[in-house]
XYZ file of C-alpha atoms in Angstrom:
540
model
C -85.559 -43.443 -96.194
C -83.493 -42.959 -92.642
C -85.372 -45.921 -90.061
C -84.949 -45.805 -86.665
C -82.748 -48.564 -84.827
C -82.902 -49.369 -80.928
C -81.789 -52.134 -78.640
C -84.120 -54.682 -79.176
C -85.779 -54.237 -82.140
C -84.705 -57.269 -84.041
C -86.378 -59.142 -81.618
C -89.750 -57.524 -81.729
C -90.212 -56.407 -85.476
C -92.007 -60.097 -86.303
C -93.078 -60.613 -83.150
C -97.000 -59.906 -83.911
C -96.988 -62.309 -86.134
C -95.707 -65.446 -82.774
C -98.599 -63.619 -80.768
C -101.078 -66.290 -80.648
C -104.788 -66.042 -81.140
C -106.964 -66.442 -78.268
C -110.479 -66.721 -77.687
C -112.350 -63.763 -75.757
C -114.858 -64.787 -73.120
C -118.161 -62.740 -72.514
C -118.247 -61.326 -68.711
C -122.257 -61.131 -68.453
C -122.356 -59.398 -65.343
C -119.532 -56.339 -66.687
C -121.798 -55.916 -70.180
C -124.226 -53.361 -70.319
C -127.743 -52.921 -71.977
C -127.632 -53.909 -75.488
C -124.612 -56.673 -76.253
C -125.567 -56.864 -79.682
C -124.966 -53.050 -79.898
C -121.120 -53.767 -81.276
C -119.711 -52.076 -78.932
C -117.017 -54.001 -77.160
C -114.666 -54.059 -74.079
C -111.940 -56.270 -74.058
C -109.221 -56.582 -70.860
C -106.557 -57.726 -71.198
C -102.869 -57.532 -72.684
C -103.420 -54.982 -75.641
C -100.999 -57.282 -77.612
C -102.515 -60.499 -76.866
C -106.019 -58.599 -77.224
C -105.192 -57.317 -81.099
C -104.533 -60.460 -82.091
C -107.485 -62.263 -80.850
C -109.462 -59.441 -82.314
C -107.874 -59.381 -86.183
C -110.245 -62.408 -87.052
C -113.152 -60.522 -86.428
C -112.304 -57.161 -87.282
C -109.143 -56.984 -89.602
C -110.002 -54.217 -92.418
C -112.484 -53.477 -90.857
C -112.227 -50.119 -88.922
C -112.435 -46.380 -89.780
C -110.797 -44.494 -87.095
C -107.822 -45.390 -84.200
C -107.260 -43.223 -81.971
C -104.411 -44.264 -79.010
C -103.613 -42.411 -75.839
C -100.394 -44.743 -75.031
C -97.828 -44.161 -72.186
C -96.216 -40.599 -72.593
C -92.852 -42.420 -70.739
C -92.223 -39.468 -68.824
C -90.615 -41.842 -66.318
C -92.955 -40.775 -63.500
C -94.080 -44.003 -62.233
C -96.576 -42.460 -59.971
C -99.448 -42.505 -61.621
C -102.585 -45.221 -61.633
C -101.551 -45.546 -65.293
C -98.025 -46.792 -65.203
C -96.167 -44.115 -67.698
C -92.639 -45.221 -67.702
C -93.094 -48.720 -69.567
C -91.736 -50.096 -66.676
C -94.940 -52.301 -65.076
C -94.434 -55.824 -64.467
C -96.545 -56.809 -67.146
C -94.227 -55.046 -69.510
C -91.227 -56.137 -68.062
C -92.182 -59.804 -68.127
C -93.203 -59.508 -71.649
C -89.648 -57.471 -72.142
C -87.886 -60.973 -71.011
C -90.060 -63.211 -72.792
C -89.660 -61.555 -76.108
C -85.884 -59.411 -76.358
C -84.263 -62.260 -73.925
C -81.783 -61.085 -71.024
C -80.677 -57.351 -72.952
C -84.376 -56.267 -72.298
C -83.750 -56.453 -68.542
C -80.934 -53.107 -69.124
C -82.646 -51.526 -71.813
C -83.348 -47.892 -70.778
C -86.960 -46.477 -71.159
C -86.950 -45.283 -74.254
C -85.422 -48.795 -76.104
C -88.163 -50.268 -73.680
C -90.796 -48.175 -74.845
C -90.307 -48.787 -78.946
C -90.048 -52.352 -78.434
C -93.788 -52.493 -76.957
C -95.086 -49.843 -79.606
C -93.868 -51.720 -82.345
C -95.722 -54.660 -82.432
C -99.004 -53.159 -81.274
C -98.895 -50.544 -84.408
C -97.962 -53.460 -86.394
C -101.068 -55.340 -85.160
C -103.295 -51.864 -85.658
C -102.132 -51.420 -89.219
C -104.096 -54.234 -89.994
C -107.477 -52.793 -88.621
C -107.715 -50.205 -91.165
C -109.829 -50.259 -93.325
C -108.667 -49.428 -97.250
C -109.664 -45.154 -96.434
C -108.959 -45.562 -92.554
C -106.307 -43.713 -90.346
C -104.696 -43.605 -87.057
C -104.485 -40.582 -84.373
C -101.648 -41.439 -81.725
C -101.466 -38.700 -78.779
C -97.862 -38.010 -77.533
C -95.668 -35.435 -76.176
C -92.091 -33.950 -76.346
C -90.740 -37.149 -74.333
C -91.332 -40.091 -77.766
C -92.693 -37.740 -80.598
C -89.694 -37.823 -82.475
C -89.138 -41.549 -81.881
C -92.888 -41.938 -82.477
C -92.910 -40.167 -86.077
C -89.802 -42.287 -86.941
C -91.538 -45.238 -86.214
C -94.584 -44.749 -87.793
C -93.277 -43.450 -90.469
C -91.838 -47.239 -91.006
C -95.193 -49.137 -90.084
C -97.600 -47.221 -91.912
C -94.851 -45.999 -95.175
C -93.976 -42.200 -95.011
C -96.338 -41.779 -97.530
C -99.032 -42.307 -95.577
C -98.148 -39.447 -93.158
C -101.358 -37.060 -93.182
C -100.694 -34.070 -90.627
C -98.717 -33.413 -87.183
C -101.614 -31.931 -85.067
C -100.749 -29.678 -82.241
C -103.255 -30.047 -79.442
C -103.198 -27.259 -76.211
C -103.558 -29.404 -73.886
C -103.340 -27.354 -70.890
C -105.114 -23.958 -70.815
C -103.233 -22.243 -68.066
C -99.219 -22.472 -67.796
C -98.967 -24.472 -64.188
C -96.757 -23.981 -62.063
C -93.865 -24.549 -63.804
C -91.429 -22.296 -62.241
C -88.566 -22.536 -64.524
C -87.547 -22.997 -68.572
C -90.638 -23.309 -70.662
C -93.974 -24.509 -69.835
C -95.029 -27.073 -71.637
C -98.870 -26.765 -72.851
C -99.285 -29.146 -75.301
C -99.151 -32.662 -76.915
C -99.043 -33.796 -80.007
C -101.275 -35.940 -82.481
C -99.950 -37.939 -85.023
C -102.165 -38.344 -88.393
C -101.402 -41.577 -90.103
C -103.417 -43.255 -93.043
C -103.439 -46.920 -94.075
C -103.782 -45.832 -97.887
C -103.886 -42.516 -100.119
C -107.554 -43.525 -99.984
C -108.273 -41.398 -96.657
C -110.255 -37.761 -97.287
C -110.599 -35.931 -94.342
C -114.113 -34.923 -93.641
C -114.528 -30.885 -93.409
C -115.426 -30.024 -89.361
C -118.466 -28.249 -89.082
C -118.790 -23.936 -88.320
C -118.955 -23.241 -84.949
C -120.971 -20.125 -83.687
C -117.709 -18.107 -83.940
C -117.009 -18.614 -87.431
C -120.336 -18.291 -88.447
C -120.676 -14.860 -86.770
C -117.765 -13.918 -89.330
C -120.571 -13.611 -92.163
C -122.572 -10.505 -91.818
C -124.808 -8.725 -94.331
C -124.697 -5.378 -93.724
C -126.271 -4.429 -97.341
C -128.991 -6.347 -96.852
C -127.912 -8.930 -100.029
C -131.216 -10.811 -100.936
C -128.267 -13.648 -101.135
C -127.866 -13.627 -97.071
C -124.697 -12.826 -95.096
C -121.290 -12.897 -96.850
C -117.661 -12.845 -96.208
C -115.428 -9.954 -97.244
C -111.972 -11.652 -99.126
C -109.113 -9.170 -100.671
C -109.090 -9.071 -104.107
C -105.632 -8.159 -103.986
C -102.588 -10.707 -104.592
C -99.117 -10.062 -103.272
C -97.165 -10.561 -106.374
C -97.439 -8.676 -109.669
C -98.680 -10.535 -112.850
C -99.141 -8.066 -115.752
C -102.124 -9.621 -117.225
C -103.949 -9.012 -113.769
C -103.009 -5.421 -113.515
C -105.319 -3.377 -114.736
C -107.844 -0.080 -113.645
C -111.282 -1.387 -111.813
C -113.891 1.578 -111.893
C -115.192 2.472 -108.251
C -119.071 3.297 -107.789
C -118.218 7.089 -108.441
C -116.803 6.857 -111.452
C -113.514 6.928 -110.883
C -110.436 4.455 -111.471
C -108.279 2.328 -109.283
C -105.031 0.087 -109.874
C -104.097 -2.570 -107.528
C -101.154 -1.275 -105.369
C -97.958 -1.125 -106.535
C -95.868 -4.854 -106.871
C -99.148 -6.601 -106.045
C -102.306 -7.646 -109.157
C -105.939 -8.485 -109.229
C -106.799 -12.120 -107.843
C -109.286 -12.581 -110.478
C -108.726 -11.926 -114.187
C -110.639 -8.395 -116.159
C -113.442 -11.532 -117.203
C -114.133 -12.470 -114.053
C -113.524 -9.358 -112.744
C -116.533 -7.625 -114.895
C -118.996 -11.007 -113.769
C -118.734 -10.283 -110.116
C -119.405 -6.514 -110.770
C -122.444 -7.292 -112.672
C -123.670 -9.912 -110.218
C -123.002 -6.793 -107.217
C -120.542 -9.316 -105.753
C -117.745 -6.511 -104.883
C -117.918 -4.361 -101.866
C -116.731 -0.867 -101.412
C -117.758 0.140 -98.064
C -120.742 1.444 -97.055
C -120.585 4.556 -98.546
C -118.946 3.139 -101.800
C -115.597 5.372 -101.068
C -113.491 2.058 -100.001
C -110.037 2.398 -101.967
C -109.997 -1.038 -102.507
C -113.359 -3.989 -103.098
C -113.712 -6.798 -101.622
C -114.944 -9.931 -102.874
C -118.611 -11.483 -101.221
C -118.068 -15.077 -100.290
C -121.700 -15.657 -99.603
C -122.233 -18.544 -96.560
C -124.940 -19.824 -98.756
C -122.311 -21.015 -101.505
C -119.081 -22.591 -99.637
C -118.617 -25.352 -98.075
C -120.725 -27.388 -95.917
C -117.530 -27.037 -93.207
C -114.197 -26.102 -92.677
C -110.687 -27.969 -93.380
C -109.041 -29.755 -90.699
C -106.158 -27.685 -89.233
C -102.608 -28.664 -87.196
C -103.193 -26.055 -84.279
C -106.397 -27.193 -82.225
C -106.666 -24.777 -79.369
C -108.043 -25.943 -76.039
C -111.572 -24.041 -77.186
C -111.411 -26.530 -80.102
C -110.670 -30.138 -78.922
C -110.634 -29.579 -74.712
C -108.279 -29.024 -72.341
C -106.989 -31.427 -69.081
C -108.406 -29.081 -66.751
C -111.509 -30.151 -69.059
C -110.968 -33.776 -69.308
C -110.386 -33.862 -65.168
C -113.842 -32.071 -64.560
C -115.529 -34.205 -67.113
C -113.895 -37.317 -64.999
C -115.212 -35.984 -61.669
C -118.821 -34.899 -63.459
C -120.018 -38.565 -64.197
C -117.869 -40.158 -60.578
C -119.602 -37.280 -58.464
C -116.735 -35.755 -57.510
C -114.601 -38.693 -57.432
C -110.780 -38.735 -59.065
C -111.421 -41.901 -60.747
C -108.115 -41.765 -63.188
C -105.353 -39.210 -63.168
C -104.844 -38.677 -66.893
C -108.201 -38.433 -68.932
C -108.211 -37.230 -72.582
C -111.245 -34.782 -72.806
C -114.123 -36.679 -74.851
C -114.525 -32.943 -76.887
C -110.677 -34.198 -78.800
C -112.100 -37.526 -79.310
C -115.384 -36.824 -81.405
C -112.808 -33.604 -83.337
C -111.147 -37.280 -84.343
C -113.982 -38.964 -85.354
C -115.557 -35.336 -87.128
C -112.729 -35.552 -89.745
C -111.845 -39.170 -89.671
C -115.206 -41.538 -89.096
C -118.559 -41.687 -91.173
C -121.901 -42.034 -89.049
C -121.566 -46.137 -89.219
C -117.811 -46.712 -88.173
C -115.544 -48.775 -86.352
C -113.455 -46.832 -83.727
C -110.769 -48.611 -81.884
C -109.175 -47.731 -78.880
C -106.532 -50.058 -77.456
C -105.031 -47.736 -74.624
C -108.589 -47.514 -73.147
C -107.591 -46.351 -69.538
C -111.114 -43.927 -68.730
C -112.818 -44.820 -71.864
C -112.928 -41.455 -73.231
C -113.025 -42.936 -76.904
C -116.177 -44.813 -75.904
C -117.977 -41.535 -74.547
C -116.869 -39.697 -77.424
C -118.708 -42.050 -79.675
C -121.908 -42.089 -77.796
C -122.151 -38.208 -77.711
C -121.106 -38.268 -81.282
C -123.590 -40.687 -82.177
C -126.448 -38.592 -79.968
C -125.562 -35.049 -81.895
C -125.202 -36.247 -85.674
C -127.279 -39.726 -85.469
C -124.991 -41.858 -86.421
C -124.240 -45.825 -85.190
C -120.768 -45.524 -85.033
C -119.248 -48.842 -82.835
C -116.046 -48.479 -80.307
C -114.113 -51.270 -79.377
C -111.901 -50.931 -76.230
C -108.942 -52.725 -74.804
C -107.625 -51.801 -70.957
C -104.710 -54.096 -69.748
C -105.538 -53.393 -65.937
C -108.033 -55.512 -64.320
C -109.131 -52.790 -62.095
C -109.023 -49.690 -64.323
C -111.287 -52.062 -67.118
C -113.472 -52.954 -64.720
C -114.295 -50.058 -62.286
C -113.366 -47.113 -64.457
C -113.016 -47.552 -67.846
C -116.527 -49.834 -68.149
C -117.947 -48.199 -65.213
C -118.233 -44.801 -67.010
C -119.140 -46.098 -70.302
C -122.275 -47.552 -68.156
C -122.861 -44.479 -66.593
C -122.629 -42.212 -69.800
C -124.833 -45.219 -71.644
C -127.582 -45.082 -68.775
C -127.716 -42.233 -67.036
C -126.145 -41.028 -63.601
C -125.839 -38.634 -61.127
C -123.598 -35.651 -61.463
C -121.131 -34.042 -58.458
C -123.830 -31.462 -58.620
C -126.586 -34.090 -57.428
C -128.156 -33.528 -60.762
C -129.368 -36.495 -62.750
C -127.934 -36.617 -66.248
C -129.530 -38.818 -68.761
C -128.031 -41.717 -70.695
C -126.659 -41.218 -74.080
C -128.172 -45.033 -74.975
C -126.366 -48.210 -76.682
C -124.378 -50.790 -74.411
C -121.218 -52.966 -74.576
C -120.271 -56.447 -74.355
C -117.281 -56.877 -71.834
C -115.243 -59.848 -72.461
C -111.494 -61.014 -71.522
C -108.684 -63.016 -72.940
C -109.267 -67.087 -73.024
C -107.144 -70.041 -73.874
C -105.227 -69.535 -77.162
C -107.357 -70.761 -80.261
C -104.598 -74.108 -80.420
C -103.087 -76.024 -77.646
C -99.452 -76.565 -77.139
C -99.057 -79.053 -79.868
C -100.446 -77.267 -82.514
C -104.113 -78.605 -82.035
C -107.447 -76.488 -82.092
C -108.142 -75.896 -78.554
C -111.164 -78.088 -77.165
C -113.010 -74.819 -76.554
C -112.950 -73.391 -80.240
C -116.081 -73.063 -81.552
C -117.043 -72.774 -85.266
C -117.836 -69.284 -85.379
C -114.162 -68.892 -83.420
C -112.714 -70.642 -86.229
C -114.644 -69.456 -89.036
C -113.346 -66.071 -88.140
C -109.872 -67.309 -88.350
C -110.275 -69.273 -91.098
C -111.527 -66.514 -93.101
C -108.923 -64.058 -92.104
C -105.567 -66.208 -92.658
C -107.237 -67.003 -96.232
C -108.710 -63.479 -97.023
C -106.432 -61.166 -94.657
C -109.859 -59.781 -93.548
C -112.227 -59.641 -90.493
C -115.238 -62.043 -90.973
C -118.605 -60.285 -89.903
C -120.325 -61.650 -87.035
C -123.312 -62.275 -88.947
C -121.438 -64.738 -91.267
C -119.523 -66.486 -88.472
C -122.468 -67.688 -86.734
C -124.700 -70.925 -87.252
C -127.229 -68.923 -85.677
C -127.653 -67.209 -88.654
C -130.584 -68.490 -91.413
C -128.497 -71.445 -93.363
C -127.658 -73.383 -89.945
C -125.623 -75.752 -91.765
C -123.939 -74.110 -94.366
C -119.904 -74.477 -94.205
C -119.809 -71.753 -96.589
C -118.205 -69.013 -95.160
C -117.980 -66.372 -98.163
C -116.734 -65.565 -101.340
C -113.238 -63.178 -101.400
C -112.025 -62.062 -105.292
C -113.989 -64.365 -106.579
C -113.086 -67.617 -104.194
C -115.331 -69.140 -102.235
C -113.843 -70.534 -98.665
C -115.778 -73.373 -96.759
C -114.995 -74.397 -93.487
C -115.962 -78.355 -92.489
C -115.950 -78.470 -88.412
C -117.959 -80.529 -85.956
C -120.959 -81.701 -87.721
C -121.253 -78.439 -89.786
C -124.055 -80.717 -92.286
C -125.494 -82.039 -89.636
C -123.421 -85.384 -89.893
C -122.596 -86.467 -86.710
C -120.110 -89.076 -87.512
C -116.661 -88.624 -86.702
C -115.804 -88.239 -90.105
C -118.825 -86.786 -91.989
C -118.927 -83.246 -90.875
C -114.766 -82.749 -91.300
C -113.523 -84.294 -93.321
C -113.801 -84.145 -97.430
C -115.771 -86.861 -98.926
C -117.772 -87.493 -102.391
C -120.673 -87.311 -100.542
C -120.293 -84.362 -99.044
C -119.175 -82.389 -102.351
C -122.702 -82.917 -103.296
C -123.764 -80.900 -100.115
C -121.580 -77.924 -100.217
C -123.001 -74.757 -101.684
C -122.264 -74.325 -105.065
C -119.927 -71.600 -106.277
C -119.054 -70.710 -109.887
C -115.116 -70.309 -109.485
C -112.245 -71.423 -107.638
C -113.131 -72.992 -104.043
C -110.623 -73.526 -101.043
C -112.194 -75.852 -98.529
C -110.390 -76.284 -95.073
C -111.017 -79.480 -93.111
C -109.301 -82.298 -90.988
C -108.959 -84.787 -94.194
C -109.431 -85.185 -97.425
C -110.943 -88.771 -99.190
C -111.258 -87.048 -102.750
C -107.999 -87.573 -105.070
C -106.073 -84.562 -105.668
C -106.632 -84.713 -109.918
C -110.294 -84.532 -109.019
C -110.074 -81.783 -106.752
C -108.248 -79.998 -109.089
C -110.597 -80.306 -111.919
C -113.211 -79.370 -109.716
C -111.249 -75.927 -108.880
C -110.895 -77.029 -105.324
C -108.245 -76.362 -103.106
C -107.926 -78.417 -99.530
C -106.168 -76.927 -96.471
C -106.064 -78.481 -93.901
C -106.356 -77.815 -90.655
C -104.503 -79.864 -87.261
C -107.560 -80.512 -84.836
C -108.631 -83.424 -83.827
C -111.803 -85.206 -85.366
C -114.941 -84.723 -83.020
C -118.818 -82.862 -83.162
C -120.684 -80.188 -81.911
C -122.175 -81.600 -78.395
């Protein structure tokens, strides 16, 4: 398979896995309503930010959907679209070395995609996929790319997305009026879901013979190739005879011909003097929606005139951010790629259109999907990308004066902390257990570990048992987990303490700061001991 080669990318193509994990840190005063809701805003570095999300959330999500930087190479904008902000450049040095200080934009911008898709492959859950909205300037580059992270067999559809509904004023060449979405899946285990009728296609069933079977579609019975068996004379109403026309055959064979005359499933006009029948597809007996197609016209998913009103509509007026996705393409993602409980990530936040989408989503259909956010600038995170999700989640005031009610939910807001281990390889003094349970279970398991699991608030307060993966149990022994507050009790494995740790029928893998058990026994007991470099100490 052809792969894509840039300056720079030998330095970046294992860098996800030297990103170090950090520990996020609640902002109580930037969360809204319900924390618990599991909706999340993170800011921060969406590198750093990925990473210190995997241990709670690896495997774990339905739907992606990324708006990253078109690199245009207008630098103008709020939202930096060039790859060229000082955040990005300072990671450039860090990571490629002196080259990355004359690579041009576009070496510049695969070197930051590829480790961030890396990082968002392993989000997906087993029947997951990605959406990634580009245009003309990467979408080759993009496909190439992609098509190496996620394995061209995981490719699912280009979509073509109007994204402007007039022309501009371009005044030269061709306008542009579009952007792209590309479709990737993390398995062959991704069905799209079917998108539901809209009033227009449903107005394309009528019933204008009054079937007691309710309003139908007319579909030729006609092919456009001739297959002898299917050629053959169909009598009309009056008695008469007709043959397909000539090169072409009956869809349906003389059998099934004959069933759909009995069951007054062919239509010859009103009059019954139609040369040719059509077939009744009767609403009442297809599909519960449509498939998924790669043309979405700006009637279908929104337009940026759209997305800019939409912007304005919940800032009164304001133009909070110049280049908003309209939330209408964000819930056509989650129609055909998210069930009513999912995990949505989003880590190119900028106006938190994926959040609205979800909320409106979630108020049409009833569903509890969850959105997790990432925005890298400080002020965009703060005063527009959380400050609309507030406003859409409560309630505000439109340009219009008009009060618009709240869609409901909330969101925790949090930012990057210290990195889970200090600069000699020890657990950070900060680290918690349900910090390290979460990472604990995903270097063993590859997986995120469920909040409910990671906590000691949960009904076993003492159990270092974190959960059983293919049939192995993992146990994590940190800071008085048994409620042994000696130094070494609660860390380190002892005889004792075997007799206190949940019992498991199969292999066991227990991480710790020591072991005092013999490593015959602990392999006749099916135990495996990892362990793990922090220093001995207990919960305060």
């Amino acid at each position: 398979m052809p792969t894509l080669n840039w300056i720079g990318k030998d330095a970046v193509v294992k860098h996800h896995k030297d990103v170090p994990f950090r520990l996020l840190e609640p902002v109580s005063a930037l969360s809204v309503g319900d924390v618990d809701s599991g909706n999340l805003i993170v800011q921060g570095d969406n590198l750093l930010a990925l990473k210190a999300l995997l241990p709670r959330y690896a495997g774990q999500v339905k739907c992606i959907y990324i708006d990253p930087p078109y690199n245009t190479g207008n630098e103008g904008w709020v939202y930096n679209d060039n790859v060229n902000s000082p955040e990005i450049r300072r990671w450039l040095g860090e990571v490629v070395g002196k080259e990355g200080e004359t690579l041009d934009r576009h070496d510049r911008w695969l070197c930051m995609m590829y480790p961030r898709l890396m990082l968002l492959k392993q989000f997906l859950r087993e029947d997951g996929a990605i959406f990634v909205s580009i245009d003309d300037n990467e979408v080759a580059n993009l496909r190439l790319l992609m098509d190496e992270v996620f394995g061209a067999s995981n490719f699912v559809a280009h979509i073509v997305q109007q994204a402007k509904d007039t022309p501009g004023n371009n005044t030269g060449g061709i306008a542009a009026t579009h952007d792209h979405l590309l479709v990737f899946s993390r398995t062959a285990r991704f069905v799209p879901s079917l998108l539901p009728r809209d009033a227009k296609q449903l107005a394309t069933y009528k019933n204008p013979d009054a079937d007691p079977r309710g309003p139908w579609l007319g579909a030729p019975l006609t092919r456009g190739e001739f297959r002898e068996r299917d050629y053959f004379p169909l009598m009309t109403p009056r008695g008469g005879q007709v043959f397909p026309p000539k090169g072409t055959c009956w869809r349906r064979p003389k059998d099934v011909l004959d069933r759909l005359v009995a069951e007054n499933r062919l239509w010859w006009g009103k009059d019954g003097s139609a040369s040719f029948p059509m077939e009744k597809k009767f609403l009442s007996e297809v599909k519960e929606g449509v498939v998924p197609q790669t043309w979405w016209s700006y009637e279908f998913s929104g337009s940026t005139r759209n997305a800019n009103a939409e912007m304005k509509d919940v800032f009164a007026g304001e133009r909070a951010f110049d280049t908003p996705k309209p939330s209408r393409l964000v819930q056509r993602i989650l129609q055909i790629a998210s069930d009513k409980d999912s995990l949505v990530l989003d880590s190119f936040a900028g106006s938190g259109t994926t959040a609205h989408a979800v909320l409106k989503q979630n108020a049409e259909d009833g569903g509890n999907r969850r959105f997790i956010l990432v925005e890298m600038d400080e002020g965009i995170a703060r005063n527009v990308t959380a400050e609309r999700v507030k406003r859409v989640a409560q309630g505000y005031t439109n340009a219009k004066g008009e009060a618009v009610p709240g869609l409901g939910s909330g969101f925790q807001f949090c930012t990057l902390g210290k990195p889970l281990f200090d600069a000699r390889g020890h657990i950070s003094n900060e680290v918690r257990f349900a910090e390290l349970a979460r990472f604990v279970w995903f270097m063993e398991t590859g997986m995120g570990l469920p909040a409910t699991r990671a906590s000691r608030k949960a009904a076993d307060t003492t159990s270092p048992l974190l959960g059983v993966h293919e049939g192995r149990a993992v146990y994590l022994l940190y800071n008085g987990i048994l409620k042994d507050r000696s130094i070494d009790g609660g860390n380190v494995l002892t005889t004792p303490l075997l007799e206190h740790l949940p019992a498991h029928e199969g292999p066991r893998v227990v991480y710790g700061a020591r072991c005092a058990i013999g490593a015959e026994r602990l392999r006749a007991l099916g135990i495996v001991f990892k362990q793990l470099p922090y220093h001995l100490r207990v919960a305060p």
